[in-house]
Amino acid sequence: MLDFMENVQNAFYEASHWNLDNSYGALNTTARALLDFQIPQGLRLQISSLAAPNFATSYTLGSVGVVDGSVSYLYSSLPLRKEFKSSHIDLKNVIRGYKHVQDLRRPDDYWSWELWHAGKRVDRKDTLLYGRVFLPQSRLEALYLRRLAPTRQLRIAAVSDSNLNNGGTILALLQNDVGKYSTECMYSTDSALMGVRGLYNFGPDPRNAPTEPTSVDQVEPVHGRFSAGAELYYGLLNKSGGISTGLRFTTLPNHQGFPYTMTLTLNPLMGNLSSTYAVKAGSSLALCSRFDFNFYSYESELQLGCELWRRRNTTDIDWAMKKLRPDWKQRTISPDDDVSGVLKARVNQDWHVGVLWEGRIKELLFTLGASLDLKKREQIFRSVGLELQYSS
Amino acid sequence: MAFNFNWSPLLADTSRARDMLTTALNKSPKPPIIVDDIIVTELNLGSTPPELEILEIGDLAEDRFRGIFKMSYTGDAFLTLKTKVQVNPLKTHLSTKPDFASPQPLAAASGLTIPLSITLSNFRLSGFVILVFSKQKGLTLVFRNDPLESLKVSSTFDSIPFVRDYLQKVIEEQLRVLFMEDLPAIIHRLSLRLCSPEFQEMEEERLEGTKDGAAAVDPFATPPQDAVDAFGNPLDESQISEIALDPVGEIHASFSQKNILRLAALSESQRTLSLFTPGIRDAVFRAWAGPDRDASGTATPALTRGSLSRIQSTFGTMRSGASSIASGSQGTHETHDTHDSRPTVSSTTYSMSGLTLGAGRSRTGGLRKRKKRVVDLRKKTTEAGADTGSVDGQSEMASTYASETSSAVHEDKDAGEVATPPRSPARPGLQHEGPHGILDYGEPSTLAENTASTDTLLPAAPLLSEPPRMSRSKAKEHETYGDETIKARPSSRRPPLSHNQIRQAQQSTSPLLRSLSFDKIAFISPPNEAESSGGILEQAWMTKMAQEIARKVQQEKDRASRDVSPVARGSKGPAGGIWASEDELEAPPAYVA
C-alpha cells in the first residue's frame, strides 16, 4: 500500500500533469507490484493529515524489536484537492496492483503555463518539498521536486545519515517527457554515478494527433502499445557500470479482450534475461509470472504472483436496484468503487511465499503481511507484520 | 638455552583447523559481494617453519611459559577458499545504499553470482607475538601488531583486473581481522584440546550432547538387568521393583551430591568433638548477635512464612462469623480491653504449655522442644504468630495436655482476631523464631533491619494486652499446673530476653494488676471447658461470652455514668442493648443533655 506521503506526491504529479508511467524505470511496474510487494515487519502505525491543500504532515511509529519512528512534512506549491481521508480514500489509488497503461496524453503547451498580470509574467513553477526525519537513527531524507517546464522535471533526493560514506548522498534527476519518448539524466554523489535512461513508445505521436485533421473513423483504434528503452550507468570513482535494455508490450484501455502486459529486460553485461507476463484475468483477479535466466551462470528463477480484489457484497441490495426504473437517475458506480480489500500472494521456486492483505477497517487502512518458508517445516513463518494508517 | 621447535606435527591433521577457520570466516559480517558461506577447502601449513626470535621471556617453568617473540614467516603455506560472489558491481554498490536516493535501475543491477575459489599463498608475515602457555590454561597467542605484510590472492577472476584488485583488498582486510581476533581464539581452543584431556572430553560431550539428546539413565528409575542381593542370590521381579522404585522419591529430592556431602559433614561435626563447623551461607549464629537482637528476633525462612499464611487463611473462614457478632459489642474501651485480653489468655496458655514443656520435660528430646519454644512472649497481638505457635504445638506436642491447650489457643485467638486486625504473616514469623535463636537464618543486613522494625513495633504491642496475659497465665497456672512451673519459667526461659524487654515486662505488671477486674477473673474458668469441646460449639460459646462480657462492662459503665449524671441515666434504660449504648457513646454531650 502506498505511503501517505507517496500518495500526496502522486497527487502532485497528477495535478501538474506529469506521467509517472512514461519512464524506463516504470517499465515493469505491474510485475513489481504483483511480485515484489513489500511485506511489513512488526507493527507500524502512521497518522497523517493534509492540514492545508499545500501542506501535509505524517507521523510514523514502528516497532521491530526497538521502537522507532519518523516525522515527515511536505509542502506543495500546487494546492492538492484530492481526497486523502483514510475513510474516503479510493483504495484503487493507494494499492499498487495491475497497472492499466493509459493512452499517452499530449504534453501541455508552454503558453498554457504562462500567467500574465499587468504585462508581467506572474506564474511560478510548481514545486514540492518533502522532508522526513527518522528519529532514533537521526537520518534525514529530503526531496526537492520542481516542474521546470511542461515536459521537464527536476528531482533532487538526498539522504543524510552519519552511517553512510561522506555522511550522505544526493541524487539529482532531470526528466524529460514529451509523450512519444522520455529521457532521464541522473547524477549521484555516491561514487559519482552518472546515468542515462530513455524510453521510446512506438505508435502514433500524441503531439501530432490533434493537429492532423483526420476523421475518427479513418484512424483505426490502437489496442496496444509497444515500448522499448535502455539505461546506462557509469560510476566515475569505482570505474564500474551497468547497462540494460527492455521491451514492453501492453494493452490499452480500448482493447477488447482481457488486458495483459509483457516485458522483457536484458542485461547484456551480466547476462541476465528477465521476462514477465501479467494478465488481468477478471475484474478482480490479476496473475503474474516472471522468469529470470542468466546465460552466463545458467541460474534461473521463477516467480508467480496473483492479486485478488475483494468486493463488497451487494447481493442484499440488488433486488432494490432492479426495481429502480431505468429512467431514474442513478448514481453511477465506477467498477472499482466497491473494493473492500486486496489479497496478494507470491511464491517462488524455493517455496518462499509472501502473503499480503490490504484493506480498510472503519477509518483505518491496514496492511497485514506474512512471509513464509514452506521448506522449513519447523519454522514456517519468517516474518509477520501489520501496518495501520490513519489520515484526515 | 635452546628451544626445540617442532613444526612437523602441526602439518599432520589440519581438518580441525580447517573447520575452525571456516566458522571464523563466516562469523563476522561478510561484505555484500560475498553471497554465500566461505568454506575452507584446503589448508597446508607448508614445510618452512616461521622464524622466531626471542625478545623476552617473562616466565619459564616446566608447565608454563610466557614470552615475546619476533616472528617472520616467508613459508609456502597456502589456503584455498570456496565461496560465491556477486560480480555485478552496481548491485553490490547499491545494496548498501538507502533506497530513497538510489537511482533504482531497472535491470542494470540484476545479479550474477559466480562460484569463486580463492587461493591465498605467499604469506609474508612479520610481527611481534606474545605467547603465554600453561598446562592448565592452554596456549594463548596474541599479535601485538598487524602481522600481515603481503599475500598473493589468486582466484577465478585473475583475468579481470577490477575484480582481482577488489578481491585482494577485501581478503586482506578479512585476513587482518582473522589474525588479530580470530586466530588467537582458534589457537587457544586447539591447544586446550591437545593439552588437557578434560577439556577435550568436555568438548566432545558438549558436541555429542548437541547431536543426540539421549537422557542420562537413572539407575534407580530403571530396574537393573540382572540383579543380585548382598549375598549374590538373584532377585526376582517384585524384589527388584521394591528396591528400585521405592527410593526413587528420595533420590529425586532436590539434593545434589555436593549438598548431601555438606550436610553429612555438618552432622558429623556435631557427632564428634571436632571443633570444625562447616560454614553455612546466609546464616546468623546466635553467638554473633547481641542481646537486643536475640530478643527482637531475626528472619525466618520463607517456608514458615508460606505455611503461616496458609494456616491463617484456613482460620479466617471460621473466624468471620464470630468476628461479625463480636464487633458489634465493642462499645467501650473496656469491652475492647476484654476482647484484647482473651487472645492473650490463649496465647499465654499456649506459650505456657510450650514453656513448661521446655522446662519440665526436657528429656523428651532437644529438637522437638526447640520448635516449641518458638513463641514470642512479648508480641501477643500478632495473630499469625500465635497461629504458627499453635500449629507447631499441635504437630509437635506428644502429650494430650499439650494438644488440648493448643486447641484452646485456636479458639481464643479466633475471638481475639476480632479486636485486632490481622497482621501480615511475615512479621510475626520473624519474631517468632527469634528469641530462641537456635540457628537463625537470615543475612546480617536483614537482621539489622528486623531489629529495627521490631524495635519500632515494641510500643505498638499494647501494654494492656500484655499484662492480662501474664495474669491469665498465672491464674491458669494456679489452676492447672501449679506454681513451680511459673516460677521456673522466668528464671530458666527469660535470660535471653533483652533489657528493655524485661523493663517492658516490669512496666506491664502494674497495668496488669489494674486491669484485672473481678469479672474478668471470674471468666477465666470457662476456657478449661472450652478446651474439651469441639470447634463450632466453642466459637458459639466464645461469641456468646464476648457479648455477655460486653454487656456486663456496659452495665458497669452505665452504673458509673448514672452516678455521674442522672440525666443521662434517664435517656437509656438499664436493659438497653449494646447498640443503644454505642449510640449514646457517640452522641455529643450537647444532645445528651
PDB file of N, CA and C in Angstrom, chain B residues 91-130:
ATOM      1  N   LYS B  91      25.143  -3.793  -8.319  1.00  0.00           N
ATOM      2  CA  LYS B  91      24.241  -4.416  -7.339  1.00  0.00           C
ATOM      3  C   LYS B  91      24.854  -4.364  -5.941  1.00  0.00           C
ATOM      4  N   THR B  92      26.120  -4.731  -5.853  1.00  0.00           N
ATOM      5  CA  THR B  92      26.741  -4.707  -4.537  1.00  0.00           C
ATOM      6  C   THR B  92      26.851  -3.284  -4.005  1.00  0.00           C
ATOM      7  N   HIS B  93      27.039  -2.370  -4.943  1.00  0.00           N
ATOM      8  CA  HIS B  93      27.175  -0.985  -4.519  1.00  0.00           C
ATOM      9  C   HIS B  93      25.847  -0.432  -4.012  1.00  0.00           C
ATOM     10  N   LEU B  94      24.792  -0.702  -4.747  1.00  0.00           N
ATOM     11  CA  LEU B  94      23.501  -0.125  -4.375  1.00  0.00           C
ATOM     12  C   LEU B  94      22.857  -0.839  -3.198  1.00  0.00           C
ATOM     13  N   SER B  95      23.284  -2.079  -2.935  1.00  0.00           N
ATOM     14  CA  SER B  95      22.634  -2.821  -1.851  1.00  0.00           C
ATOM     15  C   SER B  95      22.915  -2.198  -0.495  1.00  0.00           C
ATOM     16  N   THR B  96      24.001  -1.426  -0.413  1.00  0.00           N
ATOM     17  CA  THR B  96      24.321  -0.828   0.876  1.00  0.00           C
ATOM     18  C   THR B  96      23.809   0.598   0.997  1.00  0.00           C
ATOM     19  N   LYS B  97      23.151   1.087  -0.054  1.00  0.00           N
ATOM     20  CA  LYS B  97      22.720   2.484  -0.039  1.00  0.00           C
ATOM     21  C   LYS B  97      21.223   2.582   0.210  1.00  0.00           C
ATOM     22  N   PRO B  98      20.805   3.670   0.780  1.00  0.00           N
ATOM     23  CA  PRO B  98      19.370   3.818   1.026  1.00  0.00           C
ATOM     24  C   PRO B  98      18.594   3.947  -0.272  1.00  0.00           C
ATOM     25  N   ASP B  99      17.382   3.419  -0.270  1.00  0.00           N
ATOM     26  CA  ASP B  99      16.562   3.416  -1.474  1.00  0.00           C
ATOM     27  C   ASP B  99      16.169   4.817  -1.912  1.00  0.00           C
ATOM     28  N   PHE B 100      16.044   5.689  -0.941  1.00  0.00           N
ATOM     29  CA  PHE B 100      15.436   6.978  -1.233  1.00  0.00           C
ATOM     30  C   PHE B 100      16.228   7.763  -2.264  1.00  0.00           C
ATOM     31  N   ALA B 101      17.547   7.699  -2.147  1.00  0.00           N
ATOM     32  CA  ALA B 101      18.361   8.462  -3.083  1.00  0.00           C
ATOM     33  C   ALA B 101      19.104   7.536  -4.035  1.00  0.00           C
ATOM     34  N   SER B 102      18.535   6.379  -4.282  1.00  0.00           N
ATOM     35  CA  SER B 102      19.198   5.477  -5.210  1.00  0.00           C
ATOM     36  C   SER B 102      18.568   5.636  -6.590  1.00  0.00           C
ATOM     37  N   PRO B 103      19.347   5.479  -7.635  1.00  0.00           N
ATOM     38  CA  PRO B 103      18.779   5.658  -8.976  1.00  0.00           C
ATOM     39  C   PRO B 103      17.767   4.582  -9.352  1.00  0.00           C
ATOM     40  N   GLN B 104      17.738   3.501  -8.602  1.00  0.00           N
ATOM     41  CA  GLN B 104      16.816   2.392  -8.829  1.00  0.00           C
ATOM     42  C   GLN B 104      16.795   1.955 -10.276  1.00  0.00           C
ATOM     43  N   PRO B 105      17.876   1.379 -10.697  1.00  0.00           N
ATOM     44  CA  PRO B 105      17.931   0.910 -12.076  1.00  0.00           C
ATOM     45  C   PRO B 105      16.960  -0.244 -12.309  1.00  0.00           C
ATOM     46  N   LEU B 106      16.517  -0.358 -13.534  1.00  0.00           N
ATOM     47  CA  LEU B 106      15.505  -1.363 -13.841  1.00  0.00           C
ATOM     48  C   LEU B 106      16.114  -2.763 -13.866  1.00  0.00           C
ATOM     49  N   ALA B 107      17.099  -2.960 -14.693  1.00  0.00           N
ATOM     50  CA  ALA B 107      17.694  -4.283 -14.803  1.00  0.00           C
ATOM     51  C   ALA B 107      19.206  -4.230 -14.803  1.00  0.00           C
ATOM     52  N   ALA B 108      19.751  -3.025 -14.737  1.00  0.00           N
ATOM     53  CA  ALA B 108      21.206  -2.921 -14.765  1.00  0.00           C
ATOM     54  C   ALA B 108      21.828  -3.470 -13.498  1.00  0.00           C
ATOM     55  N   ALA B 109      21.033  -3.581 -12.453  1.00  0.00           N
ATOM     56  CA  ALA B 109      21.570  -4.069 -11.188  1.00  0.00           C
ATOM     57  C   ALA B 109      21.210  -5.534 -10.956  1.00  0.00           C
ATOM     58  N   SER B 110      20.803  -6.238 -11.977  1.00  0.00           N
ATOM     59  CA  SER B 110      20.478  -7.650 -11.773  1.00  0.00           C
ATOM     60  C   SER B 110      21.756  -8.426 -11.483  1.00  0.00           C
ATOM     61  N   GLY B 111      21.610  -9.421 -10.703  1.00  0.00           N
ATOM     62  CA  GLY B 111      22.784 -10.059 -10.146  1.00  0.00           C
ATOM     63  C   GLY B 111      23.330 -11.177 -10.998  1.00  0.00           C
ATOM     64  N   LEU B 112      24.571 -11.464 -10.772  1.00  0.00           N
ATOM     65  CA  LEU B 112      25.208 -12.637 -11.373  1.00  0.00           C
ATOM     66  C   LEU B 112      26.138 -13.205 -10.315  1.00  0.00           C
ATOM     67  N   THR B 113      25.801 -14.344  -9.789  1.00  0.00           N
ATOM     68  CA  THR B 113      26.648 -14.950  -8.766  1.00  0.00           C
ATOM     69  C   THR B 113      27.492 -16.022  -9.429  1.00  0.00           C
ATOM     70  N   ILE B 114      28.717 -16.016  -9.044  1.00  0.00           N
ATOM     71  CA  ILE B 114      29.668 -16.933  -9.664  1.00  0.00           C
ATOM     72  C   ILE B 114      30.429 -17.637  -8.554  1.00  0.00           C
ATOM     73  N   PRO B 115      30.529 -18.942  -8.640  1.00  0.00           N
ATOM     74  CA  PRO B 115      31.346 -19.643  -7.642  1.00  0.00           C
ATOM     75  C   PRO B 115      32.799 -19.227  -7.777  1.00  0.00           C
ATOM     76  N   LEU B 116      33.410 -19.054  -6.665  1.00  0.00           N
ATOM     77  CA  LEU B 116      34.752 -18.493  -6.667  1.00  0.00           C
ATOM     78  C   LEU B 116      35.638 -19.374  -5.804  1.00  0.00           C
ATOM     79  N   SER B 117      36.785 -19.645  -6.303  1.00  0.00           N
ATOM     80  CA  SER B 117      37.756 -20.325  -5.448  1.00  0.00           C
ATOM     81  C   SER B 117      38.970 -19.438  -5.361  1.00  0.00           C
ATOM     82  N   ILE B 118      39.372 -19.177  -4.170  1.00  0.00           N
ATOM     83  CA  ILE B 118      40.484 -18.260  -3.943  1.00  0.00           C
ATOM     84  C   ILE B 118      41.607 -19.048  -3.294  1.00  0.00           C
ATOM     85  N   THR B 119      42.777 -18.856  -3.764  1.00  0.00           N
ATOM     86  CA  THR B 119      43.938 -19.470  -3.133  1.00  0.00           C
ATOM     87  C   THR B 119      44.808 -18.356  -2.573  1.00  0.00           C
ATOM     88  N   LEU B 120      45.045 -18.464  -1.314  1.00  0.00           N
ATOM     89  CA  LEU B 120      45.914 -17.486  -0.666  1.00  0.00           C
ATOM     90  C   LEU B 120      47.265 -18.149  -0.475  1.00  0.00           C
ATOM     91  N   SER B 121      48.267 -17.523  -0.980  1.00  0.00           N
ATOM     92  CA  SER B 121      49.600 -18.106  -0.845  1.00  0.00           C
ATOM     93  C   SER B 121      50.606 -16.978  -0.690  1.00  0.00           C
ATOM     94  N   ASN B 122      51.873 -17.385  -0.587  1.00  0.00           N
ATOM     95  CA  ASN B 122      52.973 -16.425  -0.428  1.00  0.00           C
ATOM     96  C   ASN B 122      52.723 -15.461   0.727  1.00  0.00           C
ATOM     97  N   PHE B 123      52.358 -16.046   1.826  1.00  0.00           N
ATOM     98  CA  PHE B 123      52.162 -15.210   3.009  1.00  0.00           C
ATOM     99  C   PHE B 123      53.478 -14.586   3.429  1.00  0.00           C
ATOM    100  N   ARG B 124      53.435 -13.357   3.702  1.00  0.00           N
ATOM    101  CA  ARG B 124      54.604 -12.686   4.288  1.00  0.00           C
ATOM    102  C   ARG B 124      54.127 -12.086   5.603  1.00  0.00           C
ATOM    103  N   LEU B 125      54.557 -12.705   6.631  1.00  0.00           N
ATOM    104  CA  LEU B 125      54.123 -12.219   7.932  1.00  0.00           C
ATOM    105  C   LEU B 125      55.333 -11.750   8.706  1.00  0.00           C
ATOM    106  N   SER B 126      55.123 -10.718   9.455  1.00  0.00           N
ATOM    107  CA  SER B 126      56.170 -10.344  10.392  1.00  0.00           C
ATOM    108  C   SER B 126      55.518  -9.530  11.489  1.00  0.00           C
ATOM    109  N   GLY B 127      55.846  -9.880  12.693  1.00  0.00           N
ATOM    110  CA  GLY B 127      55.209  -9.157  13.776  1.00  0.00           C
ATOM    111  C   GLY B 127      55.691  -9.652  15.113  1.00  0.00           C
ATOM    112  N   PHE B 128      55.230  -9.021  16.134  1.00  0.00           N
ATOM    113  CA  PHE B 128      55.600  -9.398  17.489  1.00  0.00           C
ATOM    114  C   PHE B 128      54.494 -10.255  18.064  1.00  0.00           C
ATOM    115  N   VAL B 129      54.912 -11.363  18.616  1.00  0.00           N
ATOM    116  CA  VAL B 129      53.947 -12.327  19.121  1.00  0.00           C
ATOM    117  C   VAL B 129      54.139 -12.457  20.612  1.00  0.00           C
ATOM    118  N   ILE B 130      53.067 -12.382  21.317  1.00  0.00           N
ATOM    119  CA  ILE B 130      53.111 -12.640  22.754  1.00  0.00           C
ATOM    120  C   ILE B 130      52.548 -14.028  22.965  1.00  0.00           C
TER     121      ILE B 130
END
